[in-house]
Short mmCIF file of C-alpha atoms in Angstrom, two decimals:
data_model
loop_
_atom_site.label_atom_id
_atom_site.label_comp_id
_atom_site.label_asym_id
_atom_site.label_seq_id
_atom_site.Cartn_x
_atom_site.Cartn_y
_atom_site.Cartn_z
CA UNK J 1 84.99 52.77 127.13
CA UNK J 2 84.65 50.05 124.90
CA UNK J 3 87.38 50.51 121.55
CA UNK J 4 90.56 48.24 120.77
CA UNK J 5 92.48 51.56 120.60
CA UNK J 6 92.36 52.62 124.01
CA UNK J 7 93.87 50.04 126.78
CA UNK J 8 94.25 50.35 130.26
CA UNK J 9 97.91 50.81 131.45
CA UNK J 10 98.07 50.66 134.78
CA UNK J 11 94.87 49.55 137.92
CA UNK J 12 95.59 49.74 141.55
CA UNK J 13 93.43 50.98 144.28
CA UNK J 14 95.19 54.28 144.17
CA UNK J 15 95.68 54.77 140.37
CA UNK J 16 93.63 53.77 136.94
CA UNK J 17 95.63 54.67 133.67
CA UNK J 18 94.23 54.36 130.05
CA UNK J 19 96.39 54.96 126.72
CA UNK J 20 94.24 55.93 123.53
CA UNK J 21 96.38 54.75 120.37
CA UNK J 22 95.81 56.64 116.83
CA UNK J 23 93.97 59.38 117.79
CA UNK J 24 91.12 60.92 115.83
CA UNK J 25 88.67 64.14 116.03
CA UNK J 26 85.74 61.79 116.96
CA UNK J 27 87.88 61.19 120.16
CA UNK J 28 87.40 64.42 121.37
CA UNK J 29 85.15 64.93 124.19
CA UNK J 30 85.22 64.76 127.75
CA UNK J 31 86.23 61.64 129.70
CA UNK J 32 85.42 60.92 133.31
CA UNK J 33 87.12 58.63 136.44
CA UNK J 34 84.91 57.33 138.95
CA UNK J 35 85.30 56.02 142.57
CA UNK J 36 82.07 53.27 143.58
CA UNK J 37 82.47 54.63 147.21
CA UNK J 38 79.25 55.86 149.18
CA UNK J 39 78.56 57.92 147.67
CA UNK J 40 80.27 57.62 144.21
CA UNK J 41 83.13 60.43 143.77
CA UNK J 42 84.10 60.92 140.19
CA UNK J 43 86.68 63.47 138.17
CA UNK J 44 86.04 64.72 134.65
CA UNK J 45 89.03 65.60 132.12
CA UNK J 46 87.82 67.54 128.47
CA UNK J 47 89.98 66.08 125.67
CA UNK J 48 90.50 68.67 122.58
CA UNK J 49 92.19 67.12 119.82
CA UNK J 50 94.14 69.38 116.85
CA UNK J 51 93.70 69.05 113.65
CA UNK J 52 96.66 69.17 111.67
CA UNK J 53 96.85 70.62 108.37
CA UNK J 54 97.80 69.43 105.19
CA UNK J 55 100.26 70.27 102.79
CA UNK J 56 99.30 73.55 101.35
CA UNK J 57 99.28 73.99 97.51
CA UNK J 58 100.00 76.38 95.10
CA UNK J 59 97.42 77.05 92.07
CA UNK J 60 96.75 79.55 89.56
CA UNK J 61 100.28 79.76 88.10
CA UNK J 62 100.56 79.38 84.11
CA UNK J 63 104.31 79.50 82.80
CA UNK J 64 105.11 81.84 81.11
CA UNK J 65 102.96 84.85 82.36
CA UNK J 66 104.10 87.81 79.88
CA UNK J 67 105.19 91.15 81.37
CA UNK J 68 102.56 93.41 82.56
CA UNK J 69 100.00 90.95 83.06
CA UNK J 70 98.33 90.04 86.01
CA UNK J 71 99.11 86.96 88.40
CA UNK J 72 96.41 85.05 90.90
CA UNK J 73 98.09 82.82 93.08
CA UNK J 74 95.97 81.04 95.92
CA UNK J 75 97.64 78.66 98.80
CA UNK J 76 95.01 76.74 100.20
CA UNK J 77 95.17 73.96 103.03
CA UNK J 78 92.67 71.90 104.90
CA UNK J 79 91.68 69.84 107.82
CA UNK J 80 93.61 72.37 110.67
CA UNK J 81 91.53 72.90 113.75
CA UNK J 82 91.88 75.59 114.81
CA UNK J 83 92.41 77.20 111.41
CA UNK J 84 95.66 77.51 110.50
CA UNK J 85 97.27 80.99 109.05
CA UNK J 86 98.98 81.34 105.89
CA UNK J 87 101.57 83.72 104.79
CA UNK J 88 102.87 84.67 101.56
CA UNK J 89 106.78 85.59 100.86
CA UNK J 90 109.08 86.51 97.98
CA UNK J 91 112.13 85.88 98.09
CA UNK J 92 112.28 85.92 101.51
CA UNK J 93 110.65 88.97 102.04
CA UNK J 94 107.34 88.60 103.12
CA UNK J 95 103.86 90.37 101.34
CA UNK J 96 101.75 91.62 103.17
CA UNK J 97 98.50 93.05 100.57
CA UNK J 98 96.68 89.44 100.67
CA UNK J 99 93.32 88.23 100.67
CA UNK J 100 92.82 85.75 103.62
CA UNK J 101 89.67 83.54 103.57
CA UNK J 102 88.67 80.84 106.36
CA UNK J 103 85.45 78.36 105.47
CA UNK J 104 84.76 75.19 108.08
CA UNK J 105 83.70 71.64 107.22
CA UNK J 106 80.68 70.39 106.80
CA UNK J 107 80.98 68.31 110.38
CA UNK J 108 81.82 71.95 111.78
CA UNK J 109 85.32 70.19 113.61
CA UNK J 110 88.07 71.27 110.87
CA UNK J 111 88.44 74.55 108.83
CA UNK J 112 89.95 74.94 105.20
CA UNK J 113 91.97 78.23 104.86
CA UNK J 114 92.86 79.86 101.62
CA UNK J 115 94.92 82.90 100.77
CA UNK J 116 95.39 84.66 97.52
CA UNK J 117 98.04 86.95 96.34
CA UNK J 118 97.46 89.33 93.25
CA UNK J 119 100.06 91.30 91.19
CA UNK J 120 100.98 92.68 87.91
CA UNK J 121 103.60 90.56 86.23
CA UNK J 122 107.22 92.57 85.70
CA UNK J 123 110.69 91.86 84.28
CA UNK J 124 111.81 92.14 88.24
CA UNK J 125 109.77 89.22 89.10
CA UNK J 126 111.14 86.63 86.60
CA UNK J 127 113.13 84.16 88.58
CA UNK J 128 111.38 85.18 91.91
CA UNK J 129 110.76 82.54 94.74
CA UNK J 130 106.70 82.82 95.86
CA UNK J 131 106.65 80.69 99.06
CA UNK J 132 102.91 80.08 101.00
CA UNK J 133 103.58 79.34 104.55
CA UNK J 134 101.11 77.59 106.84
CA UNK J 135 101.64 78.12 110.99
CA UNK J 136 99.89 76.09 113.05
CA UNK J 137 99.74 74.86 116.78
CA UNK J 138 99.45 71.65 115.82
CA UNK J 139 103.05 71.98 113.68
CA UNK J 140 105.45 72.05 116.88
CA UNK J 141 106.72 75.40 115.07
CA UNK J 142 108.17 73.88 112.22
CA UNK J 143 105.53 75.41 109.52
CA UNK J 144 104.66 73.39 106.15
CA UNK J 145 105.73 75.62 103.13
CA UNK J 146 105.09 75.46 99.22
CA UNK J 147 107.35 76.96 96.62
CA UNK J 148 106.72 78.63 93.00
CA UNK J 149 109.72 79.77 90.82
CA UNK J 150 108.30 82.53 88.62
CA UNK J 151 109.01 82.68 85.03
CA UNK J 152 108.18 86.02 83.24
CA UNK J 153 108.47 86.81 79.79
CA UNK J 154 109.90 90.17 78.64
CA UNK J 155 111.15 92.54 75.55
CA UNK J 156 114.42 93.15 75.59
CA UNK J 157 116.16 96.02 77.17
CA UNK J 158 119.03 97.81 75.01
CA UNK J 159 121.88 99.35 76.40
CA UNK J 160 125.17 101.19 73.92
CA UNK J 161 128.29 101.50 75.79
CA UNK J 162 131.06 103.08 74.53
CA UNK J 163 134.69 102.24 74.85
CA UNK J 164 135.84 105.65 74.40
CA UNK J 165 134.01 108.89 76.41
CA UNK J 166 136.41 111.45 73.53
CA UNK J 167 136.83 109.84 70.29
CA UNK J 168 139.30 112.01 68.45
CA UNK J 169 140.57 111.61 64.50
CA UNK J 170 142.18 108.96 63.82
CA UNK J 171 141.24 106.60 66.89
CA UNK J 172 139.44 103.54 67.15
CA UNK J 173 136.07 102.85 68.66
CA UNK J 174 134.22 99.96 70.34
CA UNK J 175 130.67 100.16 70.79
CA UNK J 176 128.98 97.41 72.78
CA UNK J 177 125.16 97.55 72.66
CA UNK J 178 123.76 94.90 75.62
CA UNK J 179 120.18 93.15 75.28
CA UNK J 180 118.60 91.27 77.82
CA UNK J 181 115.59 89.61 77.60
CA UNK J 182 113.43 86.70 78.20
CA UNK J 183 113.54 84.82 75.76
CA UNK J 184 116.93 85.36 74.84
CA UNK J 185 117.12 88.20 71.68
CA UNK J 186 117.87 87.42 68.34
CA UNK J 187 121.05 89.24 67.24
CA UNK J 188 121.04 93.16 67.50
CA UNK J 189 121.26 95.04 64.65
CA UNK J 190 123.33 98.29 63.56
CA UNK J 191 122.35 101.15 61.84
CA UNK J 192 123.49 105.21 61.41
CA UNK J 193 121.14 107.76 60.91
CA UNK J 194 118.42 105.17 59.80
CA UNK J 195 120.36 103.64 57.26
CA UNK J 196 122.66 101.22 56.74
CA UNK J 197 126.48 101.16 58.18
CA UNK J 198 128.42 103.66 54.78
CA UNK J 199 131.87 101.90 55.57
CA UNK J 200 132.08 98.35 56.35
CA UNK J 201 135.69 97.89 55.76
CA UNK J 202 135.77 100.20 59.08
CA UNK J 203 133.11 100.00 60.86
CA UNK J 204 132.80 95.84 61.90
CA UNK J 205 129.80 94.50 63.90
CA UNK J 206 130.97 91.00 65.63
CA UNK J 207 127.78 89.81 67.08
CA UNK J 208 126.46 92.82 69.81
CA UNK J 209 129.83 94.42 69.31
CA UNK J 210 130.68 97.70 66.47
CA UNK J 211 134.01 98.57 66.31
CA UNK J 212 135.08 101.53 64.43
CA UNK J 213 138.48 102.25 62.75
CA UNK J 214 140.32 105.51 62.35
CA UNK J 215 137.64 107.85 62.90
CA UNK J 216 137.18 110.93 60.92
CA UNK J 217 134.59 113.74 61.04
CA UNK J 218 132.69 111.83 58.51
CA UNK J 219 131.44 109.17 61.20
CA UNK J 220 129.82 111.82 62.96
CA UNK J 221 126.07 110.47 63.30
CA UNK J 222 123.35 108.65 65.19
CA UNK J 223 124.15 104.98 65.83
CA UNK J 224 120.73 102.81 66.60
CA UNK J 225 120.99 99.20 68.04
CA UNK J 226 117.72 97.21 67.89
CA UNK J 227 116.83 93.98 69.86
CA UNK J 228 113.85 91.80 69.41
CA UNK J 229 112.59 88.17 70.61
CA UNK J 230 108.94 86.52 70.43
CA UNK J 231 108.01 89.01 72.82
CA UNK J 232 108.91 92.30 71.20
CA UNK J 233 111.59 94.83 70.01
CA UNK J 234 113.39 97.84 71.60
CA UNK J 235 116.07 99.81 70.73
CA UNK J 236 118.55 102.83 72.28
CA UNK J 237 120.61 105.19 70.12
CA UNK J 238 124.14 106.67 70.92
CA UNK J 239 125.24 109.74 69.25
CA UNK J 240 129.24 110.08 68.13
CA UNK J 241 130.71 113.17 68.07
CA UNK J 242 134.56 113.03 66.64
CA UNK J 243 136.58 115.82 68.28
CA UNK J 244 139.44 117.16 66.29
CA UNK J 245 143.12 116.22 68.00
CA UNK J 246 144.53 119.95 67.85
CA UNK J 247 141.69 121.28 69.72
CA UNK J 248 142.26 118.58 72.17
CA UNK J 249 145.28 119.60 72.57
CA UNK J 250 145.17 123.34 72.36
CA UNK J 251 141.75 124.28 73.69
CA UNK J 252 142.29 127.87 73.58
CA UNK J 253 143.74 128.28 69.83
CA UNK J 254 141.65 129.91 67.63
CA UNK J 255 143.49 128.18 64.46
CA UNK J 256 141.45 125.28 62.93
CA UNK J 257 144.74 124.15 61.09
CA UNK J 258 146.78 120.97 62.10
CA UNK J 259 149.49 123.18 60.09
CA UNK J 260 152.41 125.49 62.18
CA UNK J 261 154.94 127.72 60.88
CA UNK J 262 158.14 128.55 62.55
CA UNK J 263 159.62 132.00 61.38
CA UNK J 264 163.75 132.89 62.43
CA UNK J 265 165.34 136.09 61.82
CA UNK J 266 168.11 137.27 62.64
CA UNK J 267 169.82 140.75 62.38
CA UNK J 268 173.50 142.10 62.89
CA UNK J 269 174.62 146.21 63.10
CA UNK J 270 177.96 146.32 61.60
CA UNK J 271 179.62 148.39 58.67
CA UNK J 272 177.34 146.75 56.04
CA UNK J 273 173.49 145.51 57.64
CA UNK J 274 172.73 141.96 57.10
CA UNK J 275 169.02 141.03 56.93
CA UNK J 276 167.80 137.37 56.84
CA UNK J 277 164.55 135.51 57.20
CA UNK J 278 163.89 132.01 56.50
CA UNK J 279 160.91 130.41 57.08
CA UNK J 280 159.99 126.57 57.66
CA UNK J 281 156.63 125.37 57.32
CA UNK J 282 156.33 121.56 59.52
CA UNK J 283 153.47 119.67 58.38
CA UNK J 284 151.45 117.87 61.49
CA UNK J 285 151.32 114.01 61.10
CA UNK J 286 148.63 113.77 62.44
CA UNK J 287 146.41 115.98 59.88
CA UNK J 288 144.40 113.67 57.80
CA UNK J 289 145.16 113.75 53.56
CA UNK J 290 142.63 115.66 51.84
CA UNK J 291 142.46 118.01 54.91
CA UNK J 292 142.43 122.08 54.19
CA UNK J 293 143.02 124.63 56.12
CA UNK J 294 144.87 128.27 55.69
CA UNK J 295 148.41 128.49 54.46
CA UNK J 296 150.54 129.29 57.54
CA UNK J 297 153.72 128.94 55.31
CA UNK J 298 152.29 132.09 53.82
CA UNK J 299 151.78 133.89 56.61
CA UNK J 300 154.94 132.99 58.22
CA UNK J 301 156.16 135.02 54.96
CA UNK J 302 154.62 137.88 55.57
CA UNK J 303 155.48 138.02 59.12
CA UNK J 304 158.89 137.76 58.15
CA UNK J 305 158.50 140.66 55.60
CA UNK J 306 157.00 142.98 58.07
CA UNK J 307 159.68 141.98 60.29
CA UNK J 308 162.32 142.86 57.88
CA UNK J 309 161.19 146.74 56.73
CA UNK J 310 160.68 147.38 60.83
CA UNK J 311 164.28 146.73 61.06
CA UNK J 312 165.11 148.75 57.74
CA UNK J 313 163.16 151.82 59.15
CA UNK J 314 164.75 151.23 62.46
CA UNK J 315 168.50 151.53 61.04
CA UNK J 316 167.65 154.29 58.89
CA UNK J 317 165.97 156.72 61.83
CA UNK J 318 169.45 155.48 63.93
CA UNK J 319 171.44 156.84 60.87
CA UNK J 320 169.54 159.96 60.86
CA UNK J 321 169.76 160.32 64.13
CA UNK J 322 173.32 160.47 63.89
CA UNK J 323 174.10 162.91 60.80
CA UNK J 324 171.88 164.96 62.43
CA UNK J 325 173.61 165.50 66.05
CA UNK J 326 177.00 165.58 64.16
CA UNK J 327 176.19 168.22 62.03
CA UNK J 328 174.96 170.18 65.23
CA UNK J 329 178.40 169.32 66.64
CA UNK J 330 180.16 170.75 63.91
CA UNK J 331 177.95 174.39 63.00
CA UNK J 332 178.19 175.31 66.60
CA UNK J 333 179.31 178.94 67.20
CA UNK J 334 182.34 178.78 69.80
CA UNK J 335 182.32 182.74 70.51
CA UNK J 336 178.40 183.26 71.00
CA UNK J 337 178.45 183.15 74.49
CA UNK J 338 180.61 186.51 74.39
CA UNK J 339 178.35 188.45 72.46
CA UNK J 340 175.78 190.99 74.10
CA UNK J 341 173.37 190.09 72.19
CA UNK J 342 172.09 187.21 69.57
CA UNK J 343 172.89 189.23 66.67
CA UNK J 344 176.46 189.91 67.18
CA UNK J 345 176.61 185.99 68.34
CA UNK J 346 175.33 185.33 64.92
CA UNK J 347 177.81 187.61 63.09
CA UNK J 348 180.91 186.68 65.15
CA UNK J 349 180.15 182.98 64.98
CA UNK J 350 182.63 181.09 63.08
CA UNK J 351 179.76 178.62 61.88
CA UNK J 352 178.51 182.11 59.72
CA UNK J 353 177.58 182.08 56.24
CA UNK J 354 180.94 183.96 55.73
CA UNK J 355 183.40 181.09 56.01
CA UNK J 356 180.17 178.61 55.89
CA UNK J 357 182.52 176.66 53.02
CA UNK J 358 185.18 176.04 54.83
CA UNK J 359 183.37 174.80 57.81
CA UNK J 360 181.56 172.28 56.22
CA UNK J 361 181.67 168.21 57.01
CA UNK J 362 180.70 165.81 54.92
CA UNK J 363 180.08 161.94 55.89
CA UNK J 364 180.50 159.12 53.19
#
């Protein structure tokens, strides 16, 4: 062997050591001892050198790739012998739908391995970690890895969320519609049944934020926020119903009103009867001016009227009630239960048309 990089270590008669410094693929091969006895004894050794791989590299990747479209991204490394293998990860996890090719040099000693991973391009992606991972032999099973950061561009997506799941009359409201997308949209904008906002004094928009004061039946509507950047627009639509607060509170009542009437009567049986009704009609708070509705204080006055000639019909069948069992009391024949038969009871009775005159009551 005749090269500067390879000196001998140790020579004895038992033992002949060589060290080969910087080693290369051209020093590959197969070396061989030999013993000048008679005959000549000799010992042969095959050297196989690795080749290690290179860095691997990332190409293909444009920034930014719009949603939807679709990505090529190839790792290739070269100079591994045996060839290496590469494979692909996101965000840790790994992908396994890859297209693996393996091509060897021109001196046939080292290989050059590629691997390409296609997809489509989505909102999910944006921010992603794509790592290409190269494990080889030669590596000592620490593997050489290359990173890409995704960046994907996307419309926005809209969102409305309400503070308030049962706006009622005279409440407030907050709705918050939320955008995101990349870039960053513009400011959203407001609008009720395809028009613009009817009340600004009450209904405010701060930024992504409408806020709605004392609601009334008249805010009932569709409510449309719309978000846009370079990309495109979107937009979602929430639709506010304002519930009425006696209903809310009364879900059974079959009166529309906000309006109650209290009726009192009260009724005494003495010499003289004393009839009296008053009626008191509360008005709710609550009920909004301008509101209509039926007149309870009216019917509260008729209830108390029907009330009133019950009671008067009442007292008058108890007062004939009475005249009548009196003068029963009075007409009844003492001696009829002597007579033989109902004519002579008739005749002898003292109640008889004979002294009918004097028997007679009167009540005053």
């Amino acid at each position: 062997l005749r090269d500067n990089r390879i000196e001998l270590v140790r020579a004895s008669w038992h033992e002949l050591s060589i060290s080969v410094s910087d080693v290369s693929l051209s020093d590959e091969g197969q070396y061989t001892c030999s013993l000048f006895t008679m005959p000549v004894k000799t010992s042969k050794a095959f050297l196989t050198v690795l080749g290690v791989p290179e860095k691997p590299q990332i190409t293909g990747f444009t920034s930014p790739v719009m949603e939807g479209e679709r990505m090529q991204l190839t790792c290739k490394t070269s100079g591994s012998k045996p060839a290496a293998d590469i494979r692909w990860f996101k965000n840790d996890k790994e992908v396994k739908d890859v297209k693996y090719v393996k091509e060897e040099d021109a001196a046939r000693k080292t290989f050059t391995v590629s691997s390409t991973l296609d997809f489509l391009a989505d909102r999910s992606d944006d921010g992603a970690v794509v790592s290409c991972r190269v494990d080889h032999e030669s590596l000592n099973s620490t593997p050489q890895i290359a990173m890409q950061v995704l960046e994907i561009h996307y419309t926005p997506l809209v969102k409305i969320i309400s503070s308030n799941s049962w706006p009622e009359e005279g409440q407030s409201i907050i709705l918050t519609c939320e955008s995101k997308g990349k870039p960053v949209p513009e400011p959203v904008l407001w609008t009720k049944d395809g028009g613009e906002l009817p009340d600004p004094e009450r209904m405010v928009v701060n930024g992504r934020v409408l806020s709605i004061s004392f609601l009334n039946k008249t805010d009932n509507g569709t409510y449309r926020c719309e978000a846009k950047n370079p990309i495109g627009r979107n937009s979602t639509e929430y639709v506010l119903i304002v519930h009425d607060v006696f209903n809310t509170l009364l879900p059974t009542t079959v009166i529309p009103s906000l309006t109650t009437a209290t009726v009192t009567t009260n009724v005494a049986l003495t010499a003289s009867t004393t009839t009296s009704a008053t009626a008191t009609s509360i008005r709710d708070p609550n009920a909004l001016a301008g509101q209509t509705g039926p007149d309870h204080a009216l019917i509260g006055g008729i209830v108390a009227v029907v009330v009133f000639v019950t009671l008067c019909s009442i007292i008058l069948l108890g007062r004939y009630l009475a005249r009548h069992k009196g003068t029963y009391l009075t007409n009844e024949a003492k001696g009829a239960e002597d007579a033989p038969d109902a004519d002579t009871a008739i005749i002898n009775a003292e109640g008889s048309q004979v002294n009918a005159e004097e028997k007679k009551e009167y009540f005053i």
